[in-house]
JSON list of C-alpha atoms and ligand atoms in Angstrom, two decimals:
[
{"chain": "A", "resi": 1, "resn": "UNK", "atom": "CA", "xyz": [0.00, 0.00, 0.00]},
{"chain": "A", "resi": 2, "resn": "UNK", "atom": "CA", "xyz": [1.30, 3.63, -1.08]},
{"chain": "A", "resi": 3, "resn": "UNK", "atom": "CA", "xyz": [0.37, 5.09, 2.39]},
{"chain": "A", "resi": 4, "resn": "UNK", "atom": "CA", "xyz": [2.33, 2.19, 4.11]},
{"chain": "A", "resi": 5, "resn": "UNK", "atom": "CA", "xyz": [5.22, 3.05, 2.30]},
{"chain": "A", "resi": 6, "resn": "UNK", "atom": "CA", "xyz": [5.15, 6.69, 3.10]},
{"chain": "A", "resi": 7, "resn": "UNK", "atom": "CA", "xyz": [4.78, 6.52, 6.16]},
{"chain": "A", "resi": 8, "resn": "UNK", "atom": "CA", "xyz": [7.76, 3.67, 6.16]},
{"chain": "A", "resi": 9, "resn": "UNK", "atom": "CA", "xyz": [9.92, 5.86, 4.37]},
{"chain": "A", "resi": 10, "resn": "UNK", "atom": "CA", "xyz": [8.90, 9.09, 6.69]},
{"chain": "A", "resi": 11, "resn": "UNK", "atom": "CA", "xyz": [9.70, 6.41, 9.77]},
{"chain": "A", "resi": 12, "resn": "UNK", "atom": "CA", "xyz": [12.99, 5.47, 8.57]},
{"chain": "A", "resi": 13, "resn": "UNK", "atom": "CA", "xyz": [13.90, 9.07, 7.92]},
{"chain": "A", "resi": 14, "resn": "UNK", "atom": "CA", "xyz": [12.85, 10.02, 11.17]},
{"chain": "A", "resi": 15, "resn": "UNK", "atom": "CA", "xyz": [14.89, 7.29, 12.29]},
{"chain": "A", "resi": 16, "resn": "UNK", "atom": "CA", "xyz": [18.22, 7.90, 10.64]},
{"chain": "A", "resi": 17, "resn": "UNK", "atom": "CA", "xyz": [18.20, 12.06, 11.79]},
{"chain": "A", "resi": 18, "resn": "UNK", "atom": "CA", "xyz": [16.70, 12.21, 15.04]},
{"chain": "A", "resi": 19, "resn": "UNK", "atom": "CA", "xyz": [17.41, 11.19, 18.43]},
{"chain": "A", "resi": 20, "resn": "UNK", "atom": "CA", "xyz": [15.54, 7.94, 19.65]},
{"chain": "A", "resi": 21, "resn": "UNK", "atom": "CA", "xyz": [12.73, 8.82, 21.73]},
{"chain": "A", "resi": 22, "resn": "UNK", "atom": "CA", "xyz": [10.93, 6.92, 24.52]},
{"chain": "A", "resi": 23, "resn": "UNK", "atom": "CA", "xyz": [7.32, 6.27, 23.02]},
{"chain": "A", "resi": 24, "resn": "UNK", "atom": "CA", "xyz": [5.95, 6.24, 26.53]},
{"chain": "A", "resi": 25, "resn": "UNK", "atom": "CA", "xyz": [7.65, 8.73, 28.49]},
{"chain": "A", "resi": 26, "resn": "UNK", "atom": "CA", "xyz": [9.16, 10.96, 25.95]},
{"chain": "A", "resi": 27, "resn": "UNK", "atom": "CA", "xyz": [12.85, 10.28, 27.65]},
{"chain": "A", "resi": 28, "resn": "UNK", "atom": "CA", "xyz": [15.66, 9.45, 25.06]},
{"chain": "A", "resi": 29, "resn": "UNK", "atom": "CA", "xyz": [15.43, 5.90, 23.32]},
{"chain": "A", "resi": 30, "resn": "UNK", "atom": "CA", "xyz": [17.92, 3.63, 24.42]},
{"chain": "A", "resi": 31, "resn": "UNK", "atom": "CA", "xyz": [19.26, -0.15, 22.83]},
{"chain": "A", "resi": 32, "resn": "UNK", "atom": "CA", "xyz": [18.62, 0.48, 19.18]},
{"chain": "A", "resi": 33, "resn": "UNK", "atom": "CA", "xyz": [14.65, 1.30, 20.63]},
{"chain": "A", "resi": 34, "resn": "UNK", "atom": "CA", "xyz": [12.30, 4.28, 21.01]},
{"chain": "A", "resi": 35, "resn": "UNK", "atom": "CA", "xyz": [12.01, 3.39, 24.68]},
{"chain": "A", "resi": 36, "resn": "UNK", "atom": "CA", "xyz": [13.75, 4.16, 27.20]},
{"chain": "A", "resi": 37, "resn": "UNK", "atom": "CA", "xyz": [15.02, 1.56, 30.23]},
{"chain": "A", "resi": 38, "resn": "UNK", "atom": "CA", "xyz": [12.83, 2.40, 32.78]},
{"chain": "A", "resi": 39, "resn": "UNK", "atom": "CA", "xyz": [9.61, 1.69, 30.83]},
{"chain": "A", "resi": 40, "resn": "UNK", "atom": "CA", "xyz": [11.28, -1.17, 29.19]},
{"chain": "A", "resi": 41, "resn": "UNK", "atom": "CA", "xyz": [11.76, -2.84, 32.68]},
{"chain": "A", "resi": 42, "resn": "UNK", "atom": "CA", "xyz": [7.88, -2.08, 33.36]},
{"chain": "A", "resi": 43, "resn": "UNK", "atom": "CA", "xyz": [6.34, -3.91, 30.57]},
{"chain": "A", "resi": 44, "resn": "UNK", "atom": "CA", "xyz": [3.91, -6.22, 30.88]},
{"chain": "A", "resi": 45, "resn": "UNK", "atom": "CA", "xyz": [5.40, -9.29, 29.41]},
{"chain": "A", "resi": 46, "resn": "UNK", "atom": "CA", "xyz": [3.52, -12.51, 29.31]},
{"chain": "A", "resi": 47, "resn": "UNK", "atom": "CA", "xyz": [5.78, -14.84, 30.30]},
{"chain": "A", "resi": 48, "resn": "UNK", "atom": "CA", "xyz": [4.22, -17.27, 32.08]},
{"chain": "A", "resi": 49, "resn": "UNK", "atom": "CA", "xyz": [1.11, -18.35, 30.12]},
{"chain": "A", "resi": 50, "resn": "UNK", "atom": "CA", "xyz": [-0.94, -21.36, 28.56]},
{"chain": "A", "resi": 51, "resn": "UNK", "atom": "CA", "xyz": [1.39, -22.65, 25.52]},
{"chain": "A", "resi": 52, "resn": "UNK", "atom": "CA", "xyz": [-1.77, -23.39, 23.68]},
{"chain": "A", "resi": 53, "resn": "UNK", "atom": "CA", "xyz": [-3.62, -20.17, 23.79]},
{"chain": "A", "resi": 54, "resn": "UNK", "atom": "CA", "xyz": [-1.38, -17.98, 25.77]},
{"chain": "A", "resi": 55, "resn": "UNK", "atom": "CA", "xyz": [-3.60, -16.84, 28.33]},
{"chain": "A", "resi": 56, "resn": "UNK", "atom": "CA", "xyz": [-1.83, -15.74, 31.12]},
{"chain": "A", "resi": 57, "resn": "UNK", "atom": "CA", "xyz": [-1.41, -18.42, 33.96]},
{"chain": "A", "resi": 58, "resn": "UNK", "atom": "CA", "xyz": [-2.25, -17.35, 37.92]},
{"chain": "A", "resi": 59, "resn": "UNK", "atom": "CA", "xyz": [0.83, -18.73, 40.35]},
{"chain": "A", "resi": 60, "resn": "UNK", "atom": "CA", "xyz": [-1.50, -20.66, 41.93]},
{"chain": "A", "resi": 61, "resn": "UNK", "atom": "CA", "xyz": [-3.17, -22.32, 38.98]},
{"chain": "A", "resi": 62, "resn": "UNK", "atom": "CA", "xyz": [0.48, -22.82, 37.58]},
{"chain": "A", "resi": 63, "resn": "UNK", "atom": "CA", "xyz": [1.29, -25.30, 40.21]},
{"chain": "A", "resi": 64, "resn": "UNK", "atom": "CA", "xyz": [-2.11, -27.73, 39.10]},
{"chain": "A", "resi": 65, "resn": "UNK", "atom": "CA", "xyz": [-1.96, -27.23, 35.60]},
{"chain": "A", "resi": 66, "resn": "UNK", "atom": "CA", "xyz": [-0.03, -30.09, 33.66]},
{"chain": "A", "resi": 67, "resn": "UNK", "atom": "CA", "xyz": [2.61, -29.48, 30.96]},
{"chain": "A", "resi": 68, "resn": "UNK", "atom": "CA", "xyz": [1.99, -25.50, 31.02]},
{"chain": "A", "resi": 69, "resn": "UNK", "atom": "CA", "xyz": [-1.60, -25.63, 29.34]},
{"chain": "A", "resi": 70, "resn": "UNK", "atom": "CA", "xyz": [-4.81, -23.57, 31.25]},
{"chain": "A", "resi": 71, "resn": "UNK", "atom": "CA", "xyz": [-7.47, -25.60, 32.08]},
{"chain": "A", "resi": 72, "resn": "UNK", "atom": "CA", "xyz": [-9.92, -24.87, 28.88]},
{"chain": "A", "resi": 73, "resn": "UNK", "atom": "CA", "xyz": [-7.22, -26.02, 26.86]},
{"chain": "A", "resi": 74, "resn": "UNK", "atom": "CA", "xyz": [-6.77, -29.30, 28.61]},
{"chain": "A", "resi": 75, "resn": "UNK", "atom": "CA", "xyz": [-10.92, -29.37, 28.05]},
{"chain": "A", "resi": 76, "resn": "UNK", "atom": "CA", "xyz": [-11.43, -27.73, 24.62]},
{"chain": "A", "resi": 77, "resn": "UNK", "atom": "CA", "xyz": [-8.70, -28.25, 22.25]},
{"chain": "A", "resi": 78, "resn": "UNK", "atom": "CA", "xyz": [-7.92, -25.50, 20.76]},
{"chain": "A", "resi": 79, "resn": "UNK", "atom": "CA", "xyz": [-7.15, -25.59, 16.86]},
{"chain": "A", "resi": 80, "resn": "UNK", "atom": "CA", "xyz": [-3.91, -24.30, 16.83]},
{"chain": "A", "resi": 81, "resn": "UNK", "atom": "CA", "xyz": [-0.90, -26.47, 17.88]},
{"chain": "A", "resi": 82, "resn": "UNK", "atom": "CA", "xyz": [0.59, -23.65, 20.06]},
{"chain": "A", "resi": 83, "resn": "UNK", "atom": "CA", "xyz": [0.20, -19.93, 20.79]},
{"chain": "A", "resi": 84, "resn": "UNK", "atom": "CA", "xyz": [2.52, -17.22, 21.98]},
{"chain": "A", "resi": 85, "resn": "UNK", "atom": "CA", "xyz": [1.52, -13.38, 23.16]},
{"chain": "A", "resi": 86, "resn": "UNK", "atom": "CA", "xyz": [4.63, -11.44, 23.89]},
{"chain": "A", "resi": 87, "resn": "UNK", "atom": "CA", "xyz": [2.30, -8.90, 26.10]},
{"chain": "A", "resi": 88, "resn": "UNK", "atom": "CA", "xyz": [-0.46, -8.72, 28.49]},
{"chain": "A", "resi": 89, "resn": "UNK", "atom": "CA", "xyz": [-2.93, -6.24, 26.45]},
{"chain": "A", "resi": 90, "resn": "UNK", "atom": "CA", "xyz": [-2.06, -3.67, 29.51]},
{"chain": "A", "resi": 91, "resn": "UNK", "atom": "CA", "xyz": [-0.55, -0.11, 29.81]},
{"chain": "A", "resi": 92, "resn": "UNK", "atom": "CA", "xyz": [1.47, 0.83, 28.55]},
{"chain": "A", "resi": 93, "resn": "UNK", "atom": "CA", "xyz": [1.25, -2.15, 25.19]},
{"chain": "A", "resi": 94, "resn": "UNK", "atom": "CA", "xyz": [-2.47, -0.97, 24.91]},
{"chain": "A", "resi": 95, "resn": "UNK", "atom": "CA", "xyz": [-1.93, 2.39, 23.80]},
{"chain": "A", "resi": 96, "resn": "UNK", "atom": "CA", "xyz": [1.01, 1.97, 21.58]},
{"chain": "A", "resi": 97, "resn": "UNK", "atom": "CA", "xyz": [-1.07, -0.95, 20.06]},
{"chain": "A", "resi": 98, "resn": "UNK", "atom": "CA", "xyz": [-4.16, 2.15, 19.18]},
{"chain": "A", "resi": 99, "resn": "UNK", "atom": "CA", "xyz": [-1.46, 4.53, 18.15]},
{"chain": "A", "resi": 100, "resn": "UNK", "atom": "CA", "xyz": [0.11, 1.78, 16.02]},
{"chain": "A", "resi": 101, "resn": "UNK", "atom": "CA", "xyz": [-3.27, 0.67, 14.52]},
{"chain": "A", "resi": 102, "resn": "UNK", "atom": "CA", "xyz": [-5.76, 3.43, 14.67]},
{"chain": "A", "resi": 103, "resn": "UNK", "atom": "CA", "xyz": [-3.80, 6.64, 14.33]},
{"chain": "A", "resi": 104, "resn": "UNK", "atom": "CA", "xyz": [-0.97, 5.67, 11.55]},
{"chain": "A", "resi": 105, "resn": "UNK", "atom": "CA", "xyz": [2.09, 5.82, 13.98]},
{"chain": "A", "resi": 106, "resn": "UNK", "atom": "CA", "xyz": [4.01, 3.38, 12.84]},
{"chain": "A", "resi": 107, "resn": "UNK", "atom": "CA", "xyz": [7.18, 4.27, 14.98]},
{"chain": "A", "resi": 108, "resn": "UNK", "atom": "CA", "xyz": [5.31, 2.59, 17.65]},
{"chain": "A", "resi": 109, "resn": "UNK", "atom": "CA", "xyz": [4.35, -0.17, 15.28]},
{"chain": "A", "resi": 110, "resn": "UNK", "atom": "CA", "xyz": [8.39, -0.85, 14.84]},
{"chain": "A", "resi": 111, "resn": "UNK", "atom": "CA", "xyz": [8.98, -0.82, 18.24]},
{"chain": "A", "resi": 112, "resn": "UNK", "atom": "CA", "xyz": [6.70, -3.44, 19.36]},
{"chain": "A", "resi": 113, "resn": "UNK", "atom": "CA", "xyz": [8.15, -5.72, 16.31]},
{"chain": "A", "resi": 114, "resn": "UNK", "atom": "CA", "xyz": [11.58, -4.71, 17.87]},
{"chain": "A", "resi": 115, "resn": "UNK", "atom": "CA", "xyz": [10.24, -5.54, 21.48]},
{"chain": "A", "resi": 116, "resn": "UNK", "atom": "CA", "xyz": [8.20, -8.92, 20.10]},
{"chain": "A", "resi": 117, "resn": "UNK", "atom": "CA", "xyz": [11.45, -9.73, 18.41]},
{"chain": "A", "resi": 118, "resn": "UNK", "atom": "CA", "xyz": [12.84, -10.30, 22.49]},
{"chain": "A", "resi": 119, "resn": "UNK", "atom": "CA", "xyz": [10.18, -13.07, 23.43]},
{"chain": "A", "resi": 120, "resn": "UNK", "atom": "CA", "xyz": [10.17, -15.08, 19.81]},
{"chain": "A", "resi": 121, "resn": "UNK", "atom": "CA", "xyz": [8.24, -18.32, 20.69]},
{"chain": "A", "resi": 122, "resn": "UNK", "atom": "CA", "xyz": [10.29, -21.93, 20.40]},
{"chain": "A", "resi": 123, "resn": "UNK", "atom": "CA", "xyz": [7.97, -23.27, 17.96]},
{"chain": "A", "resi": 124, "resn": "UNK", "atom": "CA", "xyz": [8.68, -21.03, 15.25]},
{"chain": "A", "resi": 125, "resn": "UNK", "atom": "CA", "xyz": [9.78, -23.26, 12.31]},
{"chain": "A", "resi": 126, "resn": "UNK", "atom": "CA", "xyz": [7.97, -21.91, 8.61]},
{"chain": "A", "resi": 127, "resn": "UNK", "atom": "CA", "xyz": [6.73, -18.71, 7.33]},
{"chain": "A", "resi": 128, "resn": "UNK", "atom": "CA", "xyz": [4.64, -16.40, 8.80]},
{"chain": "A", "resi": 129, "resn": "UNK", "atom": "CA", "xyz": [1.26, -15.73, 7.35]},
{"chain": "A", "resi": 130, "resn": "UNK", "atom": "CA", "xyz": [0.13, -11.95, 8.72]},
{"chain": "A", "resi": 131, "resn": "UNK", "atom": "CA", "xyz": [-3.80, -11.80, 9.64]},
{"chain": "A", "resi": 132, "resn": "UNK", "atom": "CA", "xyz": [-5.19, -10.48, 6.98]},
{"chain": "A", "resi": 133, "resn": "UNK", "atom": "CA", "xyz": [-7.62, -7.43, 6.44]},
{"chain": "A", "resi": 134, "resn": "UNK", "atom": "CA", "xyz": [-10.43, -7.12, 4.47]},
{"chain": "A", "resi": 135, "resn": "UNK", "atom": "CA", "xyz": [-9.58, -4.97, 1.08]},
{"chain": "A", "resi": 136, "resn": "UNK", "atom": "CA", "xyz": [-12.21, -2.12, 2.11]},
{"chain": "A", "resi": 137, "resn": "UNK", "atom": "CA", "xyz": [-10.62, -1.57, 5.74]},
{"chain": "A", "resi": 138, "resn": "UNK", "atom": "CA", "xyz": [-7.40, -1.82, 4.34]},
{"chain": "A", "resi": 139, "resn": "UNK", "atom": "CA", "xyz": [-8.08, 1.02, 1.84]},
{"chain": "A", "resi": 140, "resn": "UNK", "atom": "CA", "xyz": [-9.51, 2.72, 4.76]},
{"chain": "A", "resi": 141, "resn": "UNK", "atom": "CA", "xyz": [-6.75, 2.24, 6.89]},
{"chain": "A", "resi": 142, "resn": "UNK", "atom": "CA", "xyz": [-4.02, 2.17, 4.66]},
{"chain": "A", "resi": 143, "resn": "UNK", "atom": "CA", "xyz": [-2.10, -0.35, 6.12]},
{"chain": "A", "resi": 144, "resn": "UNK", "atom": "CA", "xyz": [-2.62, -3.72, 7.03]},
{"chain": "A", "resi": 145, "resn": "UNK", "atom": "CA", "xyz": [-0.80, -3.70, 10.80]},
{"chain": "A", "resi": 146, "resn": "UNK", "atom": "CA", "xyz": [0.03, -7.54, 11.45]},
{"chain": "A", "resi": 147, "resn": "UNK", "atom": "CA", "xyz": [1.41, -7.05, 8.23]},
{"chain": "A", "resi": 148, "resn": "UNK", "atom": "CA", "xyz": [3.86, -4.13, 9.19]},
{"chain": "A", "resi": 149, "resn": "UNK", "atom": "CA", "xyz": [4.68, -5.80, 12.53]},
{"chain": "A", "resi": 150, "resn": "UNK", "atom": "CA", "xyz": [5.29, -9.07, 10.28]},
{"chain": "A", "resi": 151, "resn": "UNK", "atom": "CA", "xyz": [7.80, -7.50, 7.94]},
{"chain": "A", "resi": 152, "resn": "UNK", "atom": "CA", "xyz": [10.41, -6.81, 10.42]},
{"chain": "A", "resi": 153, "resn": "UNK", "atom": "CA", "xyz": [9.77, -10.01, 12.34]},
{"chain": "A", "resi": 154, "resn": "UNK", "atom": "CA", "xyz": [9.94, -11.93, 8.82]},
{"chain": "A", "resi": 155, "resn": "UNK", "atom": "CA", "xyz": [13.61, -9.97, 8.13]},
{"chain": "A", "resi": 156, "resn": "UNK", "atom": "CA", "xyz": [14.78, -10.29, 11.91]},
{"chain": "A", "resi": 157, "resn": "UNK", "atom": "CA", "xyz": [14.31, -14.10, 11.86]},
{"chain": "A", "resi": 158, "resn": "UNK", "atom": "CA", "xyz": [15.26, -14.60, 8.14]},
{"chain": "A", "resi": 159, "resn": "UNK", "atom": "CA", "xyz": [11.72, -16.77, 7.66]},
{"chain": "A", "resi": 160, "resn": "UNK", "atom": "CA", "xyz": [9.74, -15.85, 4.67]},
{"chain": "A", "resi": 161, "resn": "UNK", "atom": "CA", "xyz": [6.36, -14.40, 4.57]},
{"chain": "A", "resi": 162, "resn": "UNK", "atom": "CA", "xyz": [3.22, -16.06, 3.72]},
{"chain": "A", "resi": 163, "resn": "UNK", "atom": "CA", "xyz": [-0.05, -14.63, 1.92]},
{"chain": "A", "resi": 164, "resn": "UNK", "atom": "CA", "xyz": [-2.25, -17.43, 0.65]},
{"chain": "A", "resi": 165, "resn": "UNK", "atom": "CA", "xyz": [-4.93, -16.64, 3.45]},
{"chain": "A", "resi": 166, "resn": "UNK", "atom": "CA", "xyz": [-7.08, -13.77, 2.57]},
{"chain": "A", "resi": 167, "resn": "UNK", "atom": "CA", "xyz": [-10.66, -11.79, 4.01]},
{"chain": "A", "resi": 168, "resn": "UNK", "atom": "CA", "xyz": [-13.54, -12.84, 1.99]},
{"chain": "A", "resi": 169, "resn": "UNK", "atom": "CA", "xyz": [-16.05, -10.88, 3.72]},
{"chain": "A", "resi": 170, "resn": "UNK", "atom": "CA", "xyz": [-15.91, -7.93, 5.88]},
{"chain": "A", "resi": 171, "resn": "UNK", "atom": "CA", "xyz": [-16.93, -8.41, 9.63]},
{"chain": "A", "resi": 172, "resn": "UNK", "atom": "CA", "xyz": [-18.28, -6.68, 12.37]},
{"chain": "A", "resi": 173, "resn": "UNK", "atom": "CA", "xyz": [-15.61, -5.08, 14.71]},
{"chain": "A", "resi": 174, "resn": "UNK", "atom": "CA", "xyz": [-15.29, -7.73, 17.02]},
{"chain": "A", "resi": 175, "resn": "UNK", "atom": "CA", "xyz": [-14.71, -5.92, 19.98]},
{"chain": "A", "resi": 176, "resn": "UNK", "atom": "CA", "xyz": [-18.46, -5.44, 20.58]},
{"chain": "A", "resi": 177, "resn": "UNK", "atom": "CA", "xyz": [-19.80, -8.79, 20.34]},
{"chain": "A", "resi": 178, "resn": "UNK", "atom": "CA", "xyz": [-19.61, -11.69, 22.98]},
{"chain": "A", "resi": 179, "resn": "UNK", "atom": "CA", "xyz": [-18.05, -15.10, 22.16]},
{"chain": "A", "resi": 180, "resn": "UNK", "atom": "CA", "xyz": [-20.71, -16.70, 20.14]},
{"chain": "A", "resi": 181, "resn": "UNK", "atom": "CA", "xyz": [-21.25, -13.66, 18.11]},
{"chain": "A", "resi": 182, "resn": "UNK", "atom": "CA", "xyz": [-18.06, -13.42, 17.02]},
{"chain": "A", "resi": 183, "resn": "UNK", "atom": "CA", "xyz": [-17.82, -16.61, 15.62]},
{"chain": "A", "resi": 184, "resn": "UNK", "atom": "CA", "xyz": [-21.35, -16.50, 13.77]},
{"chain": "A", "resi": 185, "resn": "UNK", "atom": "CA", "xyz": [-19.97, -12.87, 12.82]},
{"chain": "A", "resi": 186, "resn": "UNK", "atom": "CA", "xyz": [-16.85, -14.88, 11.08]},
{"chain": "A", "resi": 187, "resn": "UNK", "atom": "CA", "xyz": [-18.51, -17.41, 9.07]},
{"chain": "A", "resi": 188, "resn": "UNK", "atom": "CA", "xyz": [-16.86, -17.93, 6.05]},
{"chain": "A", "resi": 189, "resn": "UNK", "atom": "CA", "xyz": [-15.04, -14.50, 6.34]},
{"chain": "A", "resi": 190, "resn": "UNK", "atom": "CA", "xyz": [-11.55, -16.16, 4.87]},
{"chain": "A", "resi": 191, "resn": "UNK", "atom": "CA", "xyz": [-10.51, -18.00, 2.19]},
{"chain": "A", "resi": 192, "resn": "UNK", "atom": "CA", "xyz": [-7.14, -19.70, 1.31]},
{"chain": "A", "resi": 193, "resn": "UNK", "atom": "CA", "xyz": [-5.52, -19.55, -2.33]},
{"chain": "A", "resi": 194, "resn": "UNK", "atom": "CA", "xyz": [-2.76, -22.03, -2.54]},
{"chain": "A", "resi": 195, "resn": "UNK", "atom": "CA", "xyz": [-1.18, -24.47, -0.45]},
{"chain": "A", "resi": 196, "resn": "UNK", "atom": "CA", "xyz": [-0.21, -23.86, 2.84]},
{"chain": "A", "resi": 197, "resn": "UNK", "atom": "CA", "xyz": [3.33, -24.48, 3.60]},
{"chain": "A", "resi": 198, "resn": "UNK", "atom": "CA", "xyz": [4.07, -26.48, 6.85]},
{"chain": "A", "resi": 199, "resn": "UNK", "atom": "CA", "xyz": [4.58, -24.70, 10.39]},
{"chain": "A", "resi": 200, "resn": "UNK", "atom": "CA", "xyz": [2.79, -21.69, 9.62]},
{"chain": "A", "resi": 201, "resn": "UNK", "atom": "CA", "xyz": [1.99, -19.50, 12.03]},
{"chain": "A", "resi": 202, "resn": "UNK", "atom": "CA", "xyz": [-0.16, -16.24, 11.95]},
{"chain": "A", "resi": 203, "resn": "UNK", "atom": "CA", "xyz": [0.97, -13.53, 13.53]},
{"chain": "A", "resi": 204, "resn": "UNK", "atom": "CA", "xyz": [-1.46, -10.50, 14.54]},
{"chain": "A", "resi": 205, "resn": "UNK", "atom": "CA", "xyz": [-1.31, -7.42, 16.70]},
{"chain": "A", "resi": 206, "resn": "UNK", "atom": "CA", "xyz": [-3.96, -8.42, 19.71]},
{"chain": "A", "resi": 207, "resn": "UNK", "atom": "CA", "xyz": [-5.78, -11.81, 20.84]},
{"chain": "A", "resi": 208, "resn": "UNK", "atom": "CA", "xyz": [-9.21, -11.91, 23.15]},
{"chain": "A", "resi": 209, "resn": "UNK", "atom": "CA", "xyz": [-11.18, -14.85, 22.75]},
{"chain": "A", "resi": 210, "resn": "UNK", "atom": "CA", "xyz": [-8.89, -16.68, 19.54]},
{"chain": "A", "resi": 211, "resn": "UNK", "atom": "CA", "xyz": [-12.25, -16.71, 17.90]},
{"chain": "A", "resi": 212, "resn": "UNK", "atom": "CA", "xyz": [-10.85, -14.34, 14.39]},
{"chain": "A", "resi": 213, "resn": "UNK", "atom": "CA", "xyz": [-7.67, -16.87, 15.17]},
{"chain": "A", "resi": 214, "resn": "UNK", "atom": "CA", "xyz": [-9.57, -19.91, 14.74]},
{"chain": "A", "resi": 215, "resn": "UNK", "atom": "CA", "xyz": [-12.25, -19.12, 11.81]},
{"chain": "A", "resi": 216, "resn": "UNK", "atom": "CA", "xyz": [-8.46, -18.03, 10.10]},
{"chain": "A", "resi": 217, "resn": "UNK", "atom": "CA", "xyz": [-7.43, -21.49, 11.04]},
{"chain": "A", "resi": 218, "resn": "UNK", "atom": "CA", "xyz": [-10.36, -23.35, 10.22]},
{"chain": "A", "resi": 219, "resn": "UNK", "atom": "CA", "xyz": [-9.96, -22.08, 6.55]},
{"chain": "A", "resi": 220, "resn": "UNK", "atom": "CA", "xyz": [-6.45, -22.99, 6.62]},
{"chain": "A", "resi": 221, "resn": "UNK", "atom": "CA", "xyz": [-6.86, -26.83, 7.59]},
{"chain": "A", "resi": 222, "resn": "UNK", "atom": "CA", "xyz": [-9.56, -26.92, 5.23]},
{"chain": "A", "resi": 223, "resn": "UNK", "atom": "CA", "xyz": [-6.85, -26.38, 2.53]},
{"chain": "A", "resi": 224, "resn": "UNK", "atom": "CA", "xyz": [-4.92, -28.41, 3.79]},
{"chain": "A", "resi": 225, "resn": "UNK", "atom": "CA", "xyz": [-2.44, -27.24, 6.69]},
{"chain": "A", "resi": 226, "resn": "UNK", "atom": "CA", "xyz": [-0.79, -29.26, 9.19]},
{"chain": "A", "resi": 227, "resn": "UNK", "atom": "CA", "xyz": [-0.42, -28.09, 12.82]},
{"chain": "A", "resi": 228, "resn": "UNK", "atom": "CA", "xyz": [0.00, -24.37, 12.82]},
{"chain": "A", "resi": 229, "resn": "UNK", "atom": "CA", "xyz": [0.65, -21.46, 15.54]},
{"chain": "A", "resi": 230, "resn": "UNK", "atom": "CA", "xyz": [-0.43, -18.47, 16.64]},
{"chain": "A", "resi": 231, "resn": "UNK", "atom": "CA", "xyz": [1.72, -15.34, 17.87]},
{"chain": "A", "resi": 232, "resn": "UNK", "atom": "CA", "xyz": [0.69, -11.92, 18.82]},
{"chain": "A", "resi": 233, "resn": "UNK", "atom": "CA", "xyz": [2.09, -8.92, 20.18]},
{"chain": "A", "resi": 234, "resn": "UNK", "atom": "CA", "xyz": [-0.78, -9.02, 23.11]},
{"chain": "A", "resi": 235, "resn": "UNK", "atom": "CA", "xyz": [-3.05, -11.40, 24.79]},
{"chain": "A", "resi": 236, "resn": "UNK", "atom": "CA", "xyz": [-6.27, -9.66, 26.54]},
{"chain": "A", "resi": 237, "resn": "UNK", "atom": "CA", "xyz": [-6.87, -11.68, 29.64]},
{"chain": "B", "resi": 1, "resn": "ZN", "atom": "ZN1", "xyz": [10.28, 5.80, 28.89]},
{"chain": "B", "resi": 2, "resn": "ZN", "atom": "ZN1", "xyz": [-5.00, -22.29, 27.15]}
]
């Protein structure tokens, strides 16, 4: 997309002449990263969490789960082999995710593929097929973001991309429907050209119930896929 580039290309230059700049606090950048230390060491990393759907796991339910999976995994099966969330979808992650998605800053959009880049999950072995957008909310929006936090993730890992899955149908925002109405809202929403490649794993920006996760999924064993992953920048509880 043109805008994506511009914007890439106004990043980059932003990049190579000024000073790094905490995204949070406004401090100087430090590491290579517009953040500074002190908010680095305060983010809410989601480190200890179900390895199939990456909810976050309570100490005490830690000690009574078995092999590091939350108890409606152990139930329900998730489809996806394995999931990773780098963050807790908490301050300050949430914002820089809305900045990143809603508002075209995509300096904090390289950061948290910098900062995602730090936690990259052990089961990582094909390409990486970004969530796709709808065509009409990508002209919209200009930008497809689990695309531009895929690109640098791709390059930093030296794994190829993916794009064989793509939005059929445009959806409902899913952030104001329950469970069950977010699956009946994604019906049929994606389709998959090609064949997928083994050990593919979509990556997107935010995970709350795995429901857009799994009609994606769905789609993909339907043509075909083995086991696949899941890996986001931020898990809502
Ligand atoms: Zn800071
Ligand atoms: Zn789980």
């Amino acid at each position: 997309m043109i805008i994506s580039k511009v914007y890439g290309a106004l990043g980059w230059l932003r990049w190579q002449i000024l000073p790094l700049r905490c995204l949070v606090c406004e401090c100087p950048g430090e590491d290579g990263m517009d953040l500074c230390r002190a908010c680095h060491r305060a983010l809410p990393w989601n480190d200890h969490a179900c390895r199939r759907c990456a909810l976050p796991l309570a100490a005490a339910d830690r000690a009574d789960e078995t092999d590091d999976h939350c108890g409606r995994c152990i139930d329900e099966h998730p489809r996806q082999a394995a999931a990773s969330a780098a963050f807790l979808y908490a301050a300050p992650i949430d914002r820089l995710l809305i900045r990143f998605k809603f508002h075209q800053d995509l300096a904090a959009g390289r950061l948290l593929s910098q900062l995602m880049l730090q936690r990259v999950p052990p089961f990582l072995a094909g390409p990486l097929q970004p969530m796709p957008l709808h065509r009409r909310r990508l002209r919209l929006r200009g930008y497809n973001q689990a695309l531009e936090l895929s690109k640098p993730l791709a390059r930093g890992l030296c794994c190829p991309l993916w794009n064989g899955l793509q939005r059929t149908r445009e959806t409902a925002a899913q952030s104001n429907l329950d469970a069950d109405a977010r699956r009946c809202n994604l019906r049929d929403a994606f389709a998959v050209r090609g064949h997928p490649p083994a050990g593919l794993t979509i990556v997107d920006d935010v995970m709350t119930t795995g429901a857009t996760n799994d009609a994606a999924l769905r789609a993909l064993q339907y043509a075909g896929a083995g086991p696949m992953q899941v890996w986001v920048c931020a898990r809502v509880p």
